[in-house]
Coordinates of C-alpha atoms in Angstrom, one line a residue:
M1008 CA -53.1 -86.6 41.5
L1009 CA -50.4 -87.8 39.2
L1010 CA -47.6 -90.2 40.5
L1011 CA -44.9 -91.5 38.3
F1012 CA -42.8 -94.4 39.7
N1013 CA -39.3 -95.0 38.2
Y1014 CA -39.5 -92.4 35.5
T1015 CA -36.6 -89.9 34.7
N1016 CA -36.2 -86.5 33.1
L1017 CA -39.3 -85.0 34.7
S1018 CA -37.9 -81.8 36.2
S1019 CA -41.1 -80.0 36.2
Y1020 CA -42.6 -82.4 38.8
N1021 CA -42.1 -82.7 42.5
K1022 CA -39.8 -85.5 43.5
L1023 CA -39.5 -88.1 46.3
T1024 CA -36.4 -90.2 46.2
L1025 CA -36.3 -93.7 47.4
S1026 CA -33.2 -96.0 47.1
S1027 CA -35.0 -98.3 44.5
F1028 CA -36.9 -95.7 42.4
P1029 CA -37.8 -92.1 42.2
V1030 CA -41.3 -90.9 42.6
H1031 CA -42.4 -87.8 40.7
Y1032 CA -45.7 -86.3 41.5
E1033 CA -48.2 -83.6 40.9
L1034 CA -51.1 -82.7 43.2
N1035 CA -53.8 -80.2 42.8
K1036 CA -55.0 -77.8 45.6
R1037 CA -57.6 -80.2 47.0
E1038 CA -55.2 -83.1 47.3
Y1039 CA -53.1 -84.0 50.3
F1040 CA -49.5 -84.9 51.0
F1041 CA -48.5 -86.3 54.4
E1042 CA -45.0 -87.4 55.3
N1043 CA -42.9 -88.4 58.3
E1044 CA -39.5 -90.3 58.5
R1045 CA -41.1 -93.7 57.8
V1046 CA -44.2 -93.2 55.6
V1047 CA -45.7 -91.0 52.9
L1048 CA -49.4 -90.6 52.0
F1049 CA -50.9 -89.1 48.8
L1050 CA -54.6 -88.6 49.6
I1051 CA -57.8 -87.5 48.0
S1052 CA -60.8 -87.1 50.3
N1053 CA -63.9 -84.9 50.6
A1054 CA -64.3 -85.7 54.3
N1055 CA -62.9 -83.4 57.0
V1056 CA -59.8 -85.5 57.7
K1057 CA -56.9 -83.2 57.3
H1058 CA -56.5 -82.3 61.0
D1059 CA -56.6 -85.9 62.3
I1060 CA -54.3 -87.3 59.7
S1061 CA -51.7 -84.5 60.3
L1062 CA -51.8 -85.4 64.0
L1063 CA -51.4 -89.1 63.1
F1064 CA -48.3 -88.5 61.0
K1065 CA -46.6 -86.8 64.0
K1066 CA -46.3 -90.4 65.4
E1067 CA -43.3 -92.3 64.1
S1068 CA -45.2 -95.4 63.1
V1069 CA -48.3 -95.3 60.9
K1070 CA -49.7 -98.5 59.5
I1071 CA -52.3 -98.7 56.8
D1072 CA -54.9 -100.7 58.8
F1073 CA -54.6 -98.1 61.6
L1074 CA -54.9 -95.3 59.1
K1075 CA -58.0 -96.4 57.3
P1076 CA -60.6 -95.6 60.0
F1077 CA -59.4 -92.0 60.1
L1078 CA -60.3 -91.7 56.4
Q1079 CA -63.9 -92.0 57.2
G1080 CA -65.0 -94.0 54.2
D1081 CA -64.1 -91.3 51.6
Y1082 CA -60.7 -91.7 50.1
F1083 CA -58.3 -92.6 47.4
G1084 CA -54.8 -93.0 48.7
V1085 CA -51.2 -94.1 47.9
F1086 CA -49.3 -95.1 51.0
I1087 CA -45.6 -95.6 50.8
E1088 CA -43.5 -97.3 53.6
K1089 CA -40.1 -95.8 53.0
H1090 CA -38.0 -98.5 54.9
I1091 CA -39.3 -101.4 52.8
E1092 CA -40.3 -99.3 49.8
Q1093 CA -43.7 -100.9 49.6
I1094 CA -46.6 -99.1 47.9
T1095 CA -50.2 -99.7 49.1
V1096 CA -53.0 -98.2 47.0
I1097 CA -56.5 -97.9 48.7
R1098 CA -59.9 -96.9 47.4
D1099 CA -63.0 -96.4 49.5
E1100 CA -65.7 -99.0 49.5
S1101 CA -68.4 -96.5 48.3
G1102 CA -66.3 -95.6 45.2
I1103 CA -66.5 -91.9 46.0
N1104 CA -62.9 -91.3 44.8
S1105 CA -61.3 -92.9 41.8
G1106 CA -57.8 -93.9 40.8
Y1107 CA -56.3 -95.2 37.6
Y1108 CA -53.0 -96.9 36.8
Y1109 CA -50.6 -98.1 34.1
H1110 CA -48.3 -101.0 35.2
D1111 CA -45.3 -102.2 33.4
P1112 CA -43.6 -104.8 35.6
I1113 CA -41.0 -105.8 33.0
N1114 CA -39.6 -102.3 32.8
K1115 CA -40.5 -101.4 36.4
N1116 CA -42.8 -98.6 35.6
L1117 CA -46.0 -97.5 37.4
I1118 CA -48.2 -94.5 36.9
I1119 CA -51.1 -93.6 39.1
A1120 CA -53.5 -90.8 38.4
S1121 CA -56.8 -89.5 39.5
V1122 CA -57.7 -88.8 35.8
M1123 CA -57.4 -91.8 33.4
H1124 CA -56.5 -89.6 30.3
D1125 CA -53.5 -88.0 32.1
I1126 CA -51.8 -91.5 31.7
T1127 CA -51.9 -91.2 27.9
N1128 CA -49.4 -88.3 28.1
F1129 CA -46.7 -90.8 29.2
V1130 CA -47.8 -94.1 27.6
P1131 CA -49.1 -94.9 24.0
C1132 CA -52.7 -95.9 24.5
E1133 CA -55.4 -97.3 22.3
L1134 CA -59.2 -97.3 22.9
S1135 CA -60.9 -100.6 24.2
K1136 CA -63.5 -101.4 21.6
E1137 CA -65.5 -103.5 24.0
T1138 CA -65.5 -100.8 26.6
I1139 CA -66.4 -98.1 24.1
F1140 CA -69.5 -100.0 23.0
Q1141 CA -70.4 -100.9 26.7
F1142 CA -70.4 -97.0 27.2
L1143 CA -72.5 -96.4 24.0
Y1144 CA -74.9 -99.1 24.9
S1145 CA -75.6 -98.2 28.5
D1146 CA -74.1 -94.6 29.0
Y1147 CA -71.9 -96.1 31.9
L1148 CA -68.5 -97.6 32.5
W1149 CA -68.3 -100.4 35.0
D1150 CA -66.2 -100.2 38.0
G1151 CA -62.6 -101.1 37.0
Q1152 CA -63.2 -100.1 33.4
T1153 CA -61.5 -97.4 31.5
F1154 CA -61.7 -96.3 27.8
Y1155 CA -58.1 -97.6 27.2
N1156 CA -56.6 -101.0 26.9
Q1157 CA -53.4 -99.9 28.7
V1158 CA -55.1 -98.2 31.6
K1159 CA -56.9 -99.8 34.5
E1160 CA -59.0 -98.5 37.4
F1161 CA -58.5 -99.5 41.0
K1162 CA -61.8 -101.1 41.9
V1163 CA -64.2 -100.0 44.6
G1164 CA -62.8 -101.0 48.1
E1165 CA -59.7 -102.6 46.5
E1166 CA -56.3 -102.6 48.2
C1167 CA -53.2 -103.2 46.0
I1168 CA -49.6 -103.7 47.2
F1169 CA -46.6 -103.1 45.0
D1170 CA -43.0 -104.1 46.2
K1171 CA -39.8 -102.2 45.7
N1172 CA -39.5 -103.8 42.3
L1173 CA -42.9 -102.4 41.4
H1174 CA -44.3 -105.8 41.1
L1175 CA -48.0 -106.3 42.2
I1176 CA -47.6 -108.7 45.1
D1177 CA -51.0 -108.6 46.7
K1178 CA -54.6 -107.5 45.9
K1179 CA -57.4 -107.5 48.4
E1180 CA -60.8 -107.2 46.6
F1181 CA -64.1 -105.9 48.0
K1182 CA -67.6 -106.9 47.0
I1183 CA -70.6 -104.7 47.6
Q1184 CA -73.1 -107.0 49.2
F1185 CA -76.3 -106.3 51.2
S1186 CA -78.2 -108.6 53.5
S1187 CA -81.7 -109.6 52.3
V1188 CA -82.9 -110.0 55.9
E1189 CA -85.3 -107.2 56.8
N1190 CA -85.1 -105.5 60.1
T1191 CA -87.7 -106.0 62.8
L1192 CA -88.2 -102.3 63.7
T1193 CA -91.6 -100.7 63.6
E1194 CA -92.6 -98.2 60.9
E1195 CA -92.1 -95.4 63.5
E1196 CA -88.8 -96.8 64.6
N1197 CA -87.6 -96.9 61.0
I1198 CA -88.8 -93.4 60.4
K1199 CA -86.6 -92.1 63.4
T1200 CA -83.7 -94.3 62.6
L1201 CA -83.5 -93.3 58.9
R1202 CA -83.5 -89.6 60.0
K1203 CA -80.6 -90.2 62.4
K1204 CA -78.6 -92.4 60.0
I1205 CA -78.8 -89.7 57.3
A1206 CA -77.6 -87.0 59.7
D1207 CA -74.8 -89.3 60.8
A1208 CA -73.6 -89.7 57.2
H1209 CA -73.2 -85.9 57.0
K1210 CA -71.1 -85.5 60.1
K1211 CA -67.7 -86.4 58.6
Y1212 CA -68.1 -83.6 56.0
L1213 CA -69.2 -80.8 58.3
N1214 CA -67.2 -77.6 57.5
D1215 CA -67.2 -73.9 58.4
Q1216 CA -69.5 -73.3 55.4
N1217 CA -71.8 -76.0 54.0
I1218 CA -73.5 -75.5 50.6
V1219 CA -76.2 -77.9 49.4
L1220 CA -76.8 -78.3 45.7
L1221 CA -80.6 -78.1 46.1
S1222 CA -82.8 -79.3 43.4
G1223 CA -86.0 -79.2 45.3
G1224 CA -86.3 -82.9 45.1
I1225 CA -86.8 -84.9 48.3
D1226 CA -83.2 -86.2 48.4
S1227 CA -81.5 -82.9 48.3
V1228 CA -84.1 -81.6 50.8
A1229 CA -83.1 -84.5 53.1
M1230 CA -79.4 -83.1 53.0
L1231 CA -80.6 -79.6 53.8
I1232 CA -82.6 -80.9 56.7
A1233 CA -79.8 -83.1 57.9
L1234 CA -77.4 -80.1 58.0
D1235 CA -80.1 -78.1 59.7
D1236 CA -80.2 -80.8 62.4
L1237 CA -76.5 -80.6 63.0
L1238 CA -75.4 -77.0 62.5
D1239 CA -76.3 -73.4 63.1
K1240 CA -78.1 -72.0 60.0
K1241 CA -75.5 -69.4 59.4
R1242 CA -73.1 -72.2 58.3
I1243 CA -75.6 -73.5 55.8
K1244 CA -76.4 -72.3 52.3
A1245 CA -78.1 -73.6 49.2
Y1246 CA -77.4 -73.3 45.5
S1247 CA -80.2 -74.2 42.9
Y1248 CA -80.0 -74.1 39.2
K1249 CA -82.4 -73.8 36.2
V1250 CA -81.9 -73.7 32.5
K1251 CA -83.2 -70.8 30.6
N1252 CA -86.1 -71.6 28.2
A1253 CA -86.8 -74.9 29.9
I1254 CA -90.5 -75.7 29.9
N1255 CA -92.0 -77.3 33.0
A1256 CA -88.5 -77.8 34.5
D1257 CA -88.0 -75.0 37.1
E1258 CA -87.1 -76.8 40.3
T1259 CA -85.9 -73.6 41.9
V1260 CA -89.5 -72.9 42.9
Y1261 CA -89.3 -75.9 45.3
A1262 CA -85.8 -75.2 46.3
K1263 CA -86.7 -71.6 47.4
S1264 CA -89.8 -72.9 49.2
I1265 CA -87.9 -75.3 51.5
A1266 CA -84.9 -72.9 52.0
N1267 CA -87.2 -70.1 53.0
H1268 CA -89.3 -72.5 55.2
L1269 CA -86.0 -73.3 57.1
N1270 CA -84.7 -69.7 57.0
I1271 CA -81.6 -70.8 55.0
N1272 CA -79.9 -68.5 52.5
I1273 CA -80.3 -69.7 48.9
E1274 CA -78.8 -68.5 45.5
I1275 CA -80.5 -69.2 42.2
F1276 CA -78.4 -69.6 39.0
E1277 CA -80.0 -69.5 35.6
R1278 CA -77.9 -71.2 32.9
E1279 CA -77.7 -70.8 29.1
L1280 CA -74.8 -71.4 26.7
K1281 CA -74.2 -67.7 25.8
E1282 CA -71.0 -68.2 23.8
Q1283 CA -70.1 -70.7 21.0
I1284 CA -67.9 -73.5 22.2
E1285 CA -65.1 -74.5 20.1
P1286 CA -64.1 -78.1 19.5
E1287 CA -60.6 -77.5 21.1
D1288 CA -62.4 -76.1 24.3
F1289 CA -64.7 -79.1 24.3
Q1290 CA -61.8 -81.5 24.0
K1291 CA -59.9 -79.8 26.8
L1292 CA -63.0 -80.2 29.1
V1293 CA -63.7 -83.8 28.5
L1294 CA -60.1 -84.8 28.9
K1295 CA -60.4 -83.5 32.4
M1296 CA -63.3 -85.8 33.2
N1297 CA -63.3 -89.6 33.8
N1298 CA -67.1 -89.5 33.0
P1299 CA -68.0 -87.0 30.3
Y1300 CA -71.2 -85.4 31.4
M1301 CA -73.4 -82.6 30.0
G1302 CA -74.3 -81.3 33.4
V1303 CA -70.9 -79.8 33.8
H1304 CA -72.0 -77.1 31.5
I1305 CA -74.7 -76.2 33.9
F1306 CA -73.1 -76.6 37.3
N1307 CA -69.4 -76.2 37.2
N1308 CA -68.8 -72.5 37.5
N1309 CA -69.9 -71.9 41.1
F1310 CA -67.5 -74.2 43.1
E1311 CA -64.6 -72.5 44.8
N1312 CA -61.3 -73.8 46.1
N1313 CA -61.7 -73.3 49.9
E1314 CA -60.7 -75.9 52.4
F1315 CA -63.4 -74.5 54.8
V1316 CA -66.3 -74.9 52.3
T1317 CA -68.0 -78.3 51.5
Y1318 CA -70.7 -78.8 48.8
Y1319 CA -73.3 -81.5 49.1
A1320 CA -74.7 -83.5 46.1
G1321 CA -77.9 -85.7 46.7
Q1322 CA -77.3 -88.7 44.3
D1323 CA -78.8 -91.7 46.0
T1324 CA -78.8 -95.5 46.1
R1325 CA -82.6 -95.8 46.2
L1326 CA -82.3 -98.6 48.8
H1327 CA -84.8 -96.7 51.0
T1328 CA -86.8 -95.3 48.1
P1329 CA -87.0 -98.0 45.5
S1330 CA -88.0 -96.9 42.0
V1331 CA -90.8 -99.4 41.4
N1332 CA -94.3 -99.3 39.9
K1333 CA -97.2 -101.7 40.4
L1334 CA -96.1 -104.0 37.7
D1335 CA -92.6 -104.1 39.1
L1336 CA -94.0 -105.1 42.5
F1337 CA -96.1 -107.8 40.9
A1338 CA -93.0 -109.1 39.1
F1339 CA -90.9 -108.9 42.3
N1340 CA -93.5 -110.7 44.2
L1341 CA -93.2 -113.9 42.0
I1342 CA -89.6 -114.4 43.2
N1343 CA -90.7 -116.9 45.9
K1344 CA -93.6 -118.5 43.9
P1345 CA -93.5 -122.2 42.6
K1346 CA -91.1 -122.1 39.6
I1347 CA -93.1 -124.6 37.5
I1348 CA -96.1 -122.3 37.6
I1349 CA -94.0 -119.2 36.7
K1350 CA -92.3 -121.1 33.9
T1351 CA -95.6 -122.2 32.5
L1352 CA -97.1 -118.7 32.6
N1353 CA -93.9 -117.4 31.0
W1354 CA -94.2 -119.9 28.2
F1355 CA -97.7 -118.8 27.5
V1356 CA -97.1 -115.0 27.4
S1357 CA -93.9 -115.5 25.3
L1358 CA -96.2 -116.9 22.5
I1359 CA -98.2 -113.6 22.4
R1360 CA -95.2 -111.3 23.1
P1361 CA -94.4 -110.8 19.3
L1362 CA -97.8 -109.1 19.0
F1363 CA -96.7 -106.4 21.5
K1364 CA -93.0 -105.9 20.4
P1365 CA -93.8 -103.1 18.0
F1366 CA -94.9 -101.1 21.1
F1367 CA -91.3 -101.1 22.5
N1368 CA -90.8 -97.5 21.4
S1369 CA -94.3 -96.3 21.4
K1370 CA -95.2 -92.8 22.6
N1371 CA -98.3 -94.3 24.3
R1372 CA -97.4 -95.4 27.9
N1373 CA -100.2 -97.9 28.0
L1374 CA -99.0 -99.6 24.9
R1375 CA -95.4 -99.9 26.3
G1376 CA -96.9 -101.2 29.5
L1377 CA -98.6 -104.1 27.6
L1378 CA -95.3 -105.2 26.3
R1379 CA -93.8 -104.8 29.7
L1380 CA -96.5 -107.0 31.2
T1381 CA -95.4 -109.9 28.9
Y1382 CA -92.0 -110.0 30.7
V1383 CA -93.3 -110.2 34.3
F1384 CA -92.9 -114.1 34.5
D1385 CA -89.3 -114.0 33.4
I1386 CA -87.8 -111.9 36.3
Q1387 CA -84.3 -112.2 34.7
K1388 CA -85.3 -110.5 31.5
Y1389 CA -87.6 -108.2 33.2
V1390 CA -84.8 -106.7 35.4
Q1391 CA -82.4 -106.6 32.6
K1392 CA -84.7 -104.9 30.2
Y1393 CA -86.5 -102.4 32.6
Y1394 CA -83.9 -101.7 35.3
F1395 CA -80.7 -102.0 33.2
K1396 CA -82.1 -101.0 29.7
I1397 CA -80.6 -104.2 28.3
D1398 CA -82.6 -104.1 25.0
K1399 CA -81.3 -105.0 21.6
A1400 CA -84.2 -103.5 19.7
Y1401 CA -83.7 -100.2 21.5
L1402 CA -80.0 -100.1 20.5
E1403 CA -80.8 -101.1 17.0
S1404 CA -83.4 -98.3 16.8
Y1405 CA -80.4 -95.9 17.1
H1406 CA -78.5 -97.9 14.5
L1407 CA -75.8 -98.9 17.0
P1408 CA -73.7 -101.9 16.0
T1409 CA -74.6 -104.8 18.4
E1410 CA -71.5 -107.0 18.0
F1411 CA -70.7 -106.7 21.7
Y1412 CA -74.3 -106.9 22.9
N1413 CA -74.3 -110.6 24.0
K1414 CA -71.1 -110.2 26.0
F1415 CA -72.4 -106.9 27.4
K1416 CA -75.6 -108.6 28.6
T1417 CA -73.8 -111.2 30.7
K1418 CA -72.6 -108.5 33.1
Y1419 CA -76.2 -108.1 34.3
Y1420 CA -76.9 -111.7 35.1
I1421 CA -78.6 -112.2 38.5
D1422 CA -78.4 -115.7 40.2
L1423 CA -82.1 -115.9 41.1
N1424 CA -81.5 -119.2 42.9
K1425 CA -79.8 -117.2 45.7
I1426 CA -82.7 -114.7 46.1
Y1427 CA -85.7 -115.4 48.3
N1428 CA -87.7 -112.2 48.7
Q1429 CA -88.3 -108.8 47.2
R1430 CA -85.8 -107.1 49.4
G1431 CA -83.1 -109.5 48.3
L1432 CA -83.9 -109.0 44.6
Y1433 CA -83.9 -105.2 44.9
N1434 CA -80.7 -105.2 47.0
T1435 CA -79.0 -107.3 44.2
I1436 CA -80.1 -104.9 41.6
V1437 CA -78.6 -102.0 43.7
E1438 CA -75.3 -104.1 44.0
L1439 CA -75.1 -104.2 40.3
K1440 CA -76.2 -100.6 39.8
W1441 CA -73.5 -99.5 42.3
K1442 CA -70.8 -101.0 40.0
E1443 CA -72.4 -99.3 36.9
Q1444 CA -74.6 -96.3 37.3
Y1445 CA -73.7 -95.2 40.8
V1446 CA -69.9 -95.1 40.3
S1447 CA -70.5 -93.2 37.1
D1448 CA -72.8 -90.7 38.7
I1449 CA -70.2 -90.3 41.5
K1450 CA -67.3 -89.7 39.0
Y1451 CA -68.9 -86.8 37.2
I1452 CA -69.6 -85.0 40.5
Q1453 CA -66.0 -85.7 41.6
D1454 CA -64.8 -84.6 38.2
M1455 CA -66.4 -81.2 38.9
A1456 CA -64.9 -81.2 42.4
R1457 CA -61.4 -81.9 41.0
M1458 CA -61.7 -79.3 38.2
S1459 CA -62.6 -76.6 40.6
D1460 CA -60.3 -77.8 43.4
S1461 CA -63.4 -78.1 45.7
Y1462 CA -64.9 -80.7 48.1
I1463 CA -68.2 -82.2 47.2
A1464 CA -69.7 -84.6 49.7
M1465 CA -72.1 -87.4 48.6
P1466 CA -73.5 -88.6 52.0
F1467 CA -76.2 -91.0 50.5
Y1468 CA -73.3 -93.2 49.3
D1469 CA -72.1 -93.7 52.9
M1470 CA -71.7 -97.5 53.2
N1471 CA -73.0 -97.7 56.8
L1472 CA -76.1 -95.7 55.8
A1473 CA -76.6 -98.0 52.8
K1474 CA -76.3 -101.2 54.8
Y1475 CA -79.0 -100.0 57.2
K1476 CA -81.3 -98.9 54.3
A1477 CA -80.9 -102.3 52.7
T1478 CA -82.6 -103.9 55.7
I1479 CA -85.7 -101.6 55.8
P1480 CA -88.7 -103.8 55.0
F1481 CA -89.4 -103.6 51.3
K1482 CA -93.1 -103.1 51.9
L1483 CA -92.4 -100.0 53.8
T1484 CA -89.9 -98.6 51.4
T1485 CA -92.5 -99.0 48.6
K1486 CA -95.4 -97.5 50.5
A1487 CA -97.3 -94.7 48.7
M1488 CA -99.3 -91.6 49.7
F1489 CA -101.3 -88.9 48.0
G1490 CA -99.4 -85.9 46.7
K1491 CA -99.1 -83.6 43.8
S1492 CA -97.5 -83.7 40.3
G1493 CA -94.0 -82.7 39.9
F1494 CA -94.5 -79.3 38.3
G1495 CA -98.2 -78.8 39.0
E1496 CA -101.0 -79.0 41.5
N1497 CA -102.8 -82.2 40.2
K1498 CA -103.3 -84.8 42.8
K1499 CA -101.4 -88.1 42.2
V1500 CA -99.9 -91.0 44.2
V1501 CA -96.4 -90.3 45.2
F1502 CA -93.7 -92.6 46.6
K1503 CA -90.7 -92.3 49.0
Y1504 CA -93.3 -92.3 51.9
L1505 CA -90.6 -93.3 54.5
L1506 CA -88.2 -90.6 53.6
R1507 CA -91.1 -88.0 53.4
M1508 CA -92.3 -89.0 56.9
S1509 CA -88.8 -88.9 58.4
L1510 CA -88.5 -85.2 57.4
K1511 CA -92.2 -84.2 58.2
D1512 CA -91.4 -82.0 61.2
K1513 CA -89.1 -79.7 59.1
I1514 CA -90.2 -80.0 55.5
D1515 CA -92.6 -77.6 53.9
K1516 CA -96.0 -78.9 52.5
K1517 CA -95.1 -77.8 48.9
T1518 CA -92.1 -80.1 48.9
L1519 CA -93.5 -82.8 51.2
Y1520 CA -96.3 -83.7 48.7
R1521 CA -94.4 -83.2 45.5
S1522 CA -94.0 -86.0 43.1
K1523 CA -90.5 -86.9 41.8
A1524 CA -90.0 -84.8 38.6
A1525 CA -86.4 -84.6 37.3
P1526 CA -86.3 -81.8 34.7
A1527 CA -85.3 -82.5 31.1
T1528 CA -83.0 -79.8 30.1
F1529 CA -80.2 -81.2 28.1
Y1530 CA -81.9 -81.0 24.8
I1531 CA -82.1 -77.2 25.3
L1532 CA -78.4 -77.0 25.4
F1533 CA -78.2 -78.7 22.1
N1534 CA -80.7 -76.2 20.6
E1535 CA -78.4 -73.4 21.9
K1536 CA -74.7 -74.3 21.2
F1537 CA -74.0 -78.0 21.5
T1538 CA -75.2 -79.0 18.1
N1539 CA -72.8 -76.8 16.2
V1540 CA -69.7 -77.8 18.1
L1541 CA -70.5 -81.5 18.1
K1542 CA -71.2 -81.4 14.3
K1543 CA -67.8 -79.8 13.8
I1544 CA -66.2 -82.6 15.7
F1545 CA -68.1 -85.3 13.7
V1546 CA -67.3 -83.7 10.4
V1547 CA -63.6 -83.4 11.2
D1548 CA -63.5 -87.0 12.3
L1549 CA -65.3 -88.3 9.2
N1550 CA -62.9 -86.3 6.9
S1551 CA -59.9 -87.7 8.6
E1552 CA -57.8 -90.7 7.3
E1553 CA -58.5 -92.8 10.5
S1554 CA -62.1 -91.9 11.4
F1555 CA -63.4 -93.1 14.7
I1556 CA -67.0 -93.0 13.4
K1557 CA -66.0 -95.1 10.3
N1558 CA -63.8 -97.5 12.2
Y1559 CA -66.5 -98.2 14.7
H1560 CA -69.3 -98.3 12.0
L1561 CA -71.3 -95.5 13.6
N1562 CA -72.2 -93.6 10.4
D1563 CA -75.8 -94.5 10.5
F1564 CA -76.0 -93.7 14.3
V1565 CA -74.7 -90.1 13.9
D1566 CA -76.4 -89.5 10.5
K1567 CA -79.7 -88.4 12.2
F1568 CA -77.7 -85.8 14.3
L1569 CA -75.8 -84.5 11.2
T1570 CA -78.8 -84.1 9.0
K1571 CA -81.6 -82.9 11.4
S1572 CA -82.3 -79.2 11.0
S1573 CA -85.3 -78.7 13.2
A1574 CA -85.1 -78.1 17.0
W1575 CA -84.5 -81.0 19.4
E1576 CA -87.2 -82.0 21.7
E1577 CA -87.4 -83.6 25.2
K1578 CA -88.0 -87.0 23.7
D1579 CA -84.6 -86.8 22.0
Q1580 CA -82.7 -86.7 25.2
G1581 CA -81.6 -90.4 25.3
Y1582 CA -80.2 -90.1 21.8
L1583 CA -78.5 -86.8 22.5
L1584 CA -76.8 -88.2 25.5
K1585 CA -75.2 -90.9 23.3
I1586 CA -74.2 -88.3 20.8
Y1587 CA -72.5 -86.2 23.5
N1588 CA -70.7 -89.4 24.7
T1589 CA -69.7 -90.2 21.1
A1590 CA -68.1 -86.7 20.6
A1591 CA -66.2 -87.2 23.9
I1592 CA -64.9 -90.5 22.8
I1593 CA -63.7 -89.0 19.5
C1594 CA -61.7 -86.5 21.5
Y1595 CA -60.2 -89.4 23.6
Y1596 CA -59.4 -91.2 20.3
R1597 CA -57.7 -88.2 18.7
N1598 CA -55.9 -87.4 21.9
S1599 CA -54.4 -90.9 22.1
K1600 CA -53.9 -91.3 18.4
Y1601 CA -52.2 -88.0 17.4
K1602 CA -49.8 -87.1 20.2

């Protein structure tokens, strides 16, 4: 979606003429345009809403508040009331769809786009240094952030109104907030309710053909079973992916197991970078994405533009399956203990903490655990360090400049005075994660949907489902059971008990008892073709008069990448992700600098 308000000489675009200003626009095949005599709607949605909205627009009068429920919580829309020439921009509360804008109220110009980089084709833009370092520190942009000073993002759940003079006259903000009050349902009642709520979250996406991106992990399996609860098997299919030469990373074994168990058709795709990627091709690709992501090189060639096909991705909020270990649970349990005792204990362990700080990057898990133990009595630091990776020593180990570190750190502050139990603390973490990691994860999935003109549903981000999951007793969500290791047969304790039990009647044993085991595969792509193309991008930049790497003092950071001649290993993935992101930012820098 690209909308240009009050611009001229744009003959190649579609045009909507209002008395106060023209609207030039461009939509791709997956985006909608609805119009009647009184109103216009430009819409992006993965939900099955086209038919109902078309019927609604046959009525003469359509109001934004009446329209919203029909959008089913998955939308980015620009609503124009012709008679008063008022523009209302809306974004869903889950952040499934994104929209960006440039606003010049003095010259009465407004640009709205679904890809932030498209705006740079019409407006001179410069990178935001603070945002760039936020991205390099954490690998994420926050809700509302873009890479450019001149471009903003409409925030999650936000509603903005512009008048006929293209002045912003009203802004309604939305805050993701979950109750800390746990529900009073029994374990069995929560198991049944979770199963039903997950199925309900899929209903708005049901299509003639429904294709699950099936990893074999329990979350994607839950989607497959939800669809199996709702549809004839002929309307369900699964895609599963593996990367050639990956060791202990073939999840397709589990995907095939559950698909065969449910008698659902499955296709397996094996990926490798067969051809050399050129810097020009890399730049074209990342300029199509709001969140540059290596996974696009694995997943993006199998989606088709067909309004009767919906794909399903299993990214999750973890509200019903908290990622916690025994030490986390111990730390969380201190939230309601006498503060004077906790402060005293924290003072004591802080004295011995320097002895353990050299272990922060140790290969030995137990040694890292000893350092982690010294933070349990300071829950603020514990959460920041181990849930949000706010760690100055970690960044310095990569030779990243830390001039923005203290300001960056403030974004992750949690008001512990307002939290009274473990559930409340974890829900607060999720509220922050949603504005950081979750919207970023959503973006790369929706980037792939947009690039292929397809529809990708993300049902676990349904806000009604999330609000229920936030009330499940924390003790139940962290309950464990015996299972098996991620890619083997060794017995081990596994989590996500509640979700596993909710699927027990349909899930196969191989998947039911499998431990979480996300495969590490990106380093393999670097050993194939990525290293060569990214080195070219870095060398060209370093040899240019206005080098991004030099201007941002990243020479030491990229030096390891440029000088390493041996193969990359799994342990290098964190560094390689930042290298990939740096290459993408260089493309944004050059694109905005040299137009």
